PDB file of N, CA and C in Angstrom:
ATOM      1  N   MET A   1     -54.747   1.604  63.920  1.00 66.00           N
ATOM      2  CA  MET A   1     -53.608   1.001  64.347  1.00 66.00           C
ATOM      3  C   MET A   1     -52.925   2.309  65.273  1.00 66.00           C
ATOM      4  N   ASN A   2     -52.761   2.319  66.708  1.00 85.00           N
ATOM      5  CA  ASN A   2     -52.377   3.305  66.953  1.00 85.00           C
ATOM      6  C   ASN A   2     -50.929   3.032  67.352  1.00 85.00           C
ATOM      7  N   ASN A   3     -49.786   3.707  66.793  1.00 90.00           N
ATOM      8  CA  ASN A   3     -48.177   3.269  67.401  1.00 90.00           C
ATOM      9  C   ASN A   3     -47.353   4.259  68.084  1.00 90.00           C
ATOM     10  N   SER A   4     -48.269   4.960  69.103  1.00 90.00           N
ATOM     11  CA  SER A   4     -47.957   5.715  70.157  1.00 90.00           C
ATOM     12  C   SER A   4     -46.477   5.344  70.748  1.00 90.00           C
ATOM     13  N   GLY A   5     -46.353   3.799  71.156  1.00 92.00           N
ATOM     14  CA  GLY A   5     -45.448   3.221  71.324  1.00 92.00           C
ATOM     15  C   GLY A   5     -44.162   3.494  70.780  1.00 92.00           C
ATOM     16  N   GLU A   6     -44.184   3.635  69.672  1.00 94.00           N
ATOM     17  CA  GLU A   6     -42.928   3.947  68.972  1.00 94.00           C
ATOM     18  C   GLU A   6     -42.380   5.241  68.797  1.00 94.00           C
ATOM     19  N   GLY A   7     -43.368   6.414  69.593  1.00 94.00           N
ATOM     20  CA  GLY A   7     -42.801   7.538  69.571  1.00 94.00           C
ATOM     21  C   GLY A   7     -42.413   7.607  71.189  1.00 94.00           C
ATOM     22  N   VAL A   8     -42.722   6.932  72.027  1.00 94.00           N
ATOM     23  CA  VAL A   8     -42.355   6.768  73.363  1.00 94.00           C
ATOM     24  C   VAL A   8     -40.876   5.865  73.425  1.00 94.00           C
ATOM     25  N   LEU A   9     -40.897   4.985  72.641  1.00 95.00           N
ATOM     26  CA  LEU A   9     -39.322   4.458  72.530  1.00 95.00           C
ATOM     27  C   LEU A   9     -38.425   5.406  72.079  1.00 95.00           C
ATOM     28  N   TYR A  10     -39.170   6.258  70.828  1.00 96.00           N
ATOM     29  CA  TYR A  10     -37.916   6.852  70.459  1.00 96.00           C
ATOM     30  C   TYR A  10     -37.308   8.106  71.938  1.00 96.00           C
ATOM     31  N   LEU A  11     -38.297   8.642  72.285  1.00 95.00           N
ATOM     32  CA  LEU A  11     -37.996   9.904  73.569  1.00 95.00           C
ATOM     33  C   LEU A  11     -37.705   9.241  74.438  1.00 95.00           C
ATOM     34  N   LEU A  12     -37.588   8.117  74.990  1.00 96.00           N
ATOM     35  CA  LEU A  12     -36.832   7.239  75.834  1.00 96.00           C
ATOM     36  C   LEU A  12     -35.140   6.982  75.782  1.00 96.00           C
ATOM     37  N   ALA A  13     -35.195   6.783  74.355  1.00 97.00           N
ATOM     38  CA  ALA A  13     -33.659   6.366  74.018  1.00 97.00           C
ATOM     39  C   ALA A  13     -33.350   8.327  73.571  1.00 97.00           C
ATOM     40  N   ARG A  14     -33.803   8.686  73.223  1.00 97.00           N
ATOM     41  CA  ARG A  14     -33.015  10.270  72.727  1.00 97.00           C
ATOM     42  C   ARG A  14     -32.780  11.092  74.167  1.00 97.00           C
ATOM     43  N   PHE A  15     -33.510  10.905  75.542  1.00 96.00           N
ATOM     44  CA  PHE A  15     -33.404  11.603  76.720  1.00 96.00           C
ATOM     45  C   PHE A  15     -32.464  10.495  77.770  1.00 96.00           C
ATOM     46  N   LYS A  16     -32.318   8.755  77.206  1.00 97.00           N
ATOM     47  CA  LYS A  16     -31.512   8.136  77.637  1.00 97.00           C
ATOM     48  C   LYS A  16     -32.411   7.873  79.210  1.00 97.00           C
ATOM     49  N   ALA A  17     -33.774   7.752  79.175  1.00 97.00           N
ATOM     50  CA  ALA A  17     -34.743   7.666  80.261  1.00 97.00           C
ATOM     51  C   ALA A  17     -35.293   6.122  80.377  1.00 97.00           C
ATOM     52  N   GLN A  18     -35.815   5.633  81.189  1.00 95.00           N
ATOM     53  CA  GLN A  18     -36.586   4.585  81.639  1.00 95.00           C
ATOM     54  C   GLN A  18     -37.942   4.556  81.411  1.00 95.00           C
ATOM     55  N   PRO A  19     -38.484   3.258  81.275  1.00 90.00           N
ATOM     56  CA  PRO A  19     -40.058   3.514  81.646  1.00 90.00           C
ATOM     57  C   PRO A  19     -40.316   3.697  82.636  1.00 90.00           C
ATOM     58  N   GLU A  20     -39.989   3.647  83.698  1.00 91.00           N
ATOM     59  CA  GLU A  20     -40.058   3.919  85.539  1.00 91.00           C
ATOM     60  C   GLU A  20     -40.308   5.145  85.326  1.00 91.00           C
ATOM     61  N   ASP A  21     -39.510   6.537  84.293  1.00 93.00           N
ATOM     62  CA  ASP A  21     -39.279   7.637  84.608  1.00 93.00           C
ATOM     63  C   ASP A  21     -40.784   8.417  83.596  1.00 93.00           C
ATOM     64  N   LEU A  22     -41.275   7.726  83.125  1.00 89.00           N
ATOM     65  CA  LEU A  22     -42.516   8.179  82.456  1.00 89.00           C
ATOM     66  C   LEU A  22     -43.501   8.445  82.915  1.00 89.00           C
ATOM     67  N   LEU A  23     -44.526   9.374  82.659  1.00 88.00           N
ATOM     68  CA  LEU A  23     -46.087   9.932  83.161  1.00 88.00           C
ATOM     69  C   LEU A  23     -46.736   9.762  81.799  1.00 88.00           C
ATOM     70  N   ILE A  24     -47.715   8.866  81.907  1.00 85.00           N
ATOM     71  CA  ILE A  24     -48.259   8.990  80.713  1.00 85.00           C
ATOM     72  C   ILE A  24     -49.643   9.736  81.059  1.00 85.00           C
ATOM     73  N   VAL A  25     -50.112  10.716  80.374  1.00 84.00           N
ATOM     74  CA  VAL A  25     -51.430  11.429  80.674  1.00 84.00           C
ATOM     75  C   VAL A  25     -52.542  11.270  79.346  1.00 84.00           C
ATOM     76  N   TYR A  26     -53.425  10.697  79.534  1.00 80.00           N
ATOM     77  CA  TYR A  26     -54.410  10.493  78.247  1.00 80.00           C
ATOM     78  C   TYR A  26     -55.840  10.898  79.124  1.00 80.00           C
ATOM     79  N   ASP A  27     -56.708  11.105  77.923  1.00 78.00           N
ATOM     80  CA  ASP A  27     -58.501  11.283  78.168  1.00 78.00           C
ATOM     81  C   ASP A  27     -59.177  10.261  78.474  1.00 78.00           C
ATOM     82  N   GLU A  28     -59.988  10.070  79.554  1.00 78.00           N
ATOM     83  CA  GLU A  28     -60.760   9.184  79.618  1.00 78.00           C
ATOM     84  C   GLU A  28     -61.899   9.445  79.727  1.00 78.00           C
ATOM     85  N   MET A  29     -62.467   8.959  78.926  1.00 81.00           N
ATOM     86  CA  MET A  29     -64.100   8.840  78.696  1.00 81.00           C
ATOM     87  C   MET A  29     -65.059   8.815  79.587  1.00 81.00           C
ATOM     88  N   GLU A  30     -64.834   7.768  80.427  1.00 83.00           N
ATOM     89  CA  GLU A  30     -65.840   6.833  81.073  1.00 83.00           C
ATOM     90  C   GLU A  30     -65.883   7.985  82.827  1.00 83.00           C
ATOM     91  N   LEU A  31     -64.765   9.044  82.821  1.00 86.00           N
ATOM     92  CA  LEU A  31     -64.594   9.525  84.140  1.00 86.00           C
ATOM     93  C   LEU A  31     -65.225  11.148  84.119  1.00 86.00           C
ATOM     94  N   PRO A  32     -65.912  11.449  85.232  1.00 91.00           N
ATOM     95  CA  PRO A  32     -66.806  12.547  85.050  1.00 91.00           C
ATOM     96  C   PRO A  32     -65.866  13.863  84.943  1.00 91.00           C
ATOM     97  N   LEU A  33     -66.545  14.938  84.103  1.00 90.00           N
ATOM     98  CA  LEU A  33     -65.281  15.579  83.523  1.00 90.00           C
ATOM     99  C   LEU A  33     -64.795  16.671  85.144  1.00 90.00           C
ATOM    100  N   GLY A  34     -63.663  16.941  84.853  1.00 89.00           N
ATOM    101  CA  GLY A  34     -62.911  17.289  86.016  1.00 89.00           C
ATOM    102  C   GLY A  34     -62.303  16.408  86.863  1.00 89.00           C
ATOM    103  N   ARG A  35     -62.709  14.860  86.969  1.00 90.00           N
ATOM    104  CA  ARG A  35     -62.291  13.757  87.936  1.00 90.00           C
ATOM    105  C   ARG A  35     -61.034  13.354  87.406  1.00 90.00           C
ATOM    106  N   LEU A  36     -59.979  13.292  88.367  1.00 86.00           N
ATOM    107  CA  LEU A  36     -58.613  12.635  87.845  1.00 86.00           C
ATOM    108  C   LEU A  36     -58.589  10.828  88.522  1.00 86.00           C
ATOM    109  N   ARG A  37     -57.611  10.573  87.758  1.00 84.00           N
ATOM    110  CA  ARG A  37     -57.220   8.871  88.567  1.00 84.00           C
ATOM    111  C   ARG A  37     -56.038   8.731  88.447  1.00 84.00           C
ATOM    112  N   ILE A  38     -55.281   8.233  89.109  1.00 84.00           N
ATOM    113  CA  ILE A  38     -53.634   8.054  89.176  1.00 84.00           C
ATOM    114  C   ILE A  38     -53.501   6.906  89.399  1.00 84.00           C
ATOM    115  N   ARG A  39     -52.955   6.316  88.712  1.00 81.00           N
ATOM    116  CA  ARG A  39     -52.842   4.521  88.998  1.00 81.00           C
ATOM    117  C   ARG A  39     -51.018   4.556  89.058  1.00 81.00           C
ATOM    118  N   ALA A  40     -50.545   3.715  89.459  1.00 80.00           N
ATOM    119  CA  ALA A  40     -49.016   3.401  89.745  1.00 80.00           C
ATOM    120  C   ALA A  40     -49.092   2.100  88.373  1.00 80.00           C
ATOM    121  N   SER A  41     -50.028   1.629  87.923  1.00 78.00           N
ATOM    122  CA  SER A  41     -49.525   0.355  87.092  1.00 78.00           C
ATOM    123  C   SER A  41     -51.517   0.138  86.819  1.00 78.00           C
ATOM    124  N   GLY A  42     -51.180  -0.363  85.781  1.00 75.00           N
ATOM    125  CA  GLY A  42     -52.961  -0.841  85.157  1.00 75.00           C
ATOM    126  C   GLY A  42     -53.028  -1.162  83.574  1.00 75.00           C
ATOM    127  N   SER A  43     -54.210  -1.635  83.186  1.00 76.00           N
ATOM    128  CA  SER A  43     -54.187  -2.058  81.741  1.00 76.00           C
ATOM    129  C   SER A  43     -54.593  -0.757  80.958  1.00 76.00           C
ATOM    130  N   ALA A  44     -54.632  -1.278  79.384  1.00 77.00           N
ATOM    131  CA  ALA A  44     -54.718  -0.269  78.569  1.00 77.00           C
ATOM    132  C   ALA A  44     -56.270  -0.186  78.775  1.00 77.00           C
ATOM    133  N   GLY A  45     -57.066  -0.766  79.054  1.00 75.00           N
ATOM    134  CA  GLY A  45     -58.642  -0.672  79.179  1.00 75.00           C
ATOM    135  C   GLY A  45     -59.303  -0.566  77.622  1.00 75.00           C
ATOM    136  N   GLY A  46     -58.883  -0.645  76.820  1.00 76.00           N
ATOM    137  CA  GLY A  46     -59.401  -0.651  75.445  1.00 76.00           C
ATOM    138  C   GLY A  46     -58.998   0.465  74.824  1.00 76.00           C
ATOM    139  N   HIS A  47     -57.791   1.374  75.596  1.00 75.00           N
ATOM    140  CA  HIS A  47     -57.216   2.503  74.736  1.00 75.00           C
ATOM    141  C   HIS A  47     -56.152   1.958  73.728  1.00 75.00           C
ATOM    142  N   ASN A  48     -56.045   2.086  72.551  1.00 79.00           N
ATOM    143  CA  ASN A  48     -55.146   1.850  71.387  1.00 79.00           C
ATOM    144  C   ASN A  48     -53.673   2.488  71.829  1.00 79.00           C
ATOM    145  N   GLY A  49     -53.621   3.503  71.939  1.00 82.00           N
ATOM    146  CA  GLY A  49     -52.419   4.530  72.142  1.00 82.00           C
ATOM    147  C   GLY A  49     -51.944   3.746  73.344  1.00 82.00           C
ATOM    148  N   ILE A  50     -52.752   3.516  74.444  1.00 81.00           N
ATOM    149  CA  ILE A  50     -52.050   3.058  75.959  1.00 81.00           C
ATOM    150  C   ILE A  50     -51.814   1.583  75.777  1.00 81.00           C
ATOM    151  N   LYS A  51     -52.329   0.877  74.996  1.00 87.00           N
ATOM    152  CA  LYS A  51     -51.810  -0.399  74.545  1.00 87.00           C
ATOM    153  C   LYS A  51     -50.563  -0.761  73.804  1.00 87.00           C
ATOM    154  N   SER A  52     -50.424   0.506  73.000  1.00 88.00           N
ATOM    155  CA  SER A  52     -49.096   0.635  72.286  1.00 88.00           C
ATOM    156  C   SER A  52     -48.175   0.780  72.909  1.00 88.00           C
ATOM    157  N   ILE A  53     -48.301   1.904  73.675  1.00 86.00           N
ATOM    158  CA  ILE A  53     -47.149   2.052  74.698  1.00 86.00           C
ATOM    159  C   ILE A  53     -46.811   0.786  75.286  1.00 86.00           C
ATOM    160  N   ILE A  54     -47.680   0.425  75.910  1.00 83.00           N
ATOM    161  CA  ILE A  54     -47.536  -0.617  77.130  1.00 83.00           C
ATOM    162  C   ILE A  54     -46.959  -2.186  76.501  1.00 83.00           C
ATOM    163  N   SER A  55     -47.161  -2.560  75.208  1.00 85.00           N
ATOM    164  CA  SER A  55     -46.389  -3.474  74.446  1.00 85.00           C
ATOM    165  C   SER A  55     -45.022  -2.938  73.590  1.00 85.00           C
TER     166      SER A  55
END
């Protein structure tokens, strides 16, 4: 179980930020090396850390 969402909640409260202020960056093993994908929204795609942050 990845509980990344707990850390994100703490930081949001600490800096008085809103979820809309976040930029989440993580590795995507399905993309070729050097390729970047930017999305305004999306699903966790099986990534447990992102799943924790979304919930």
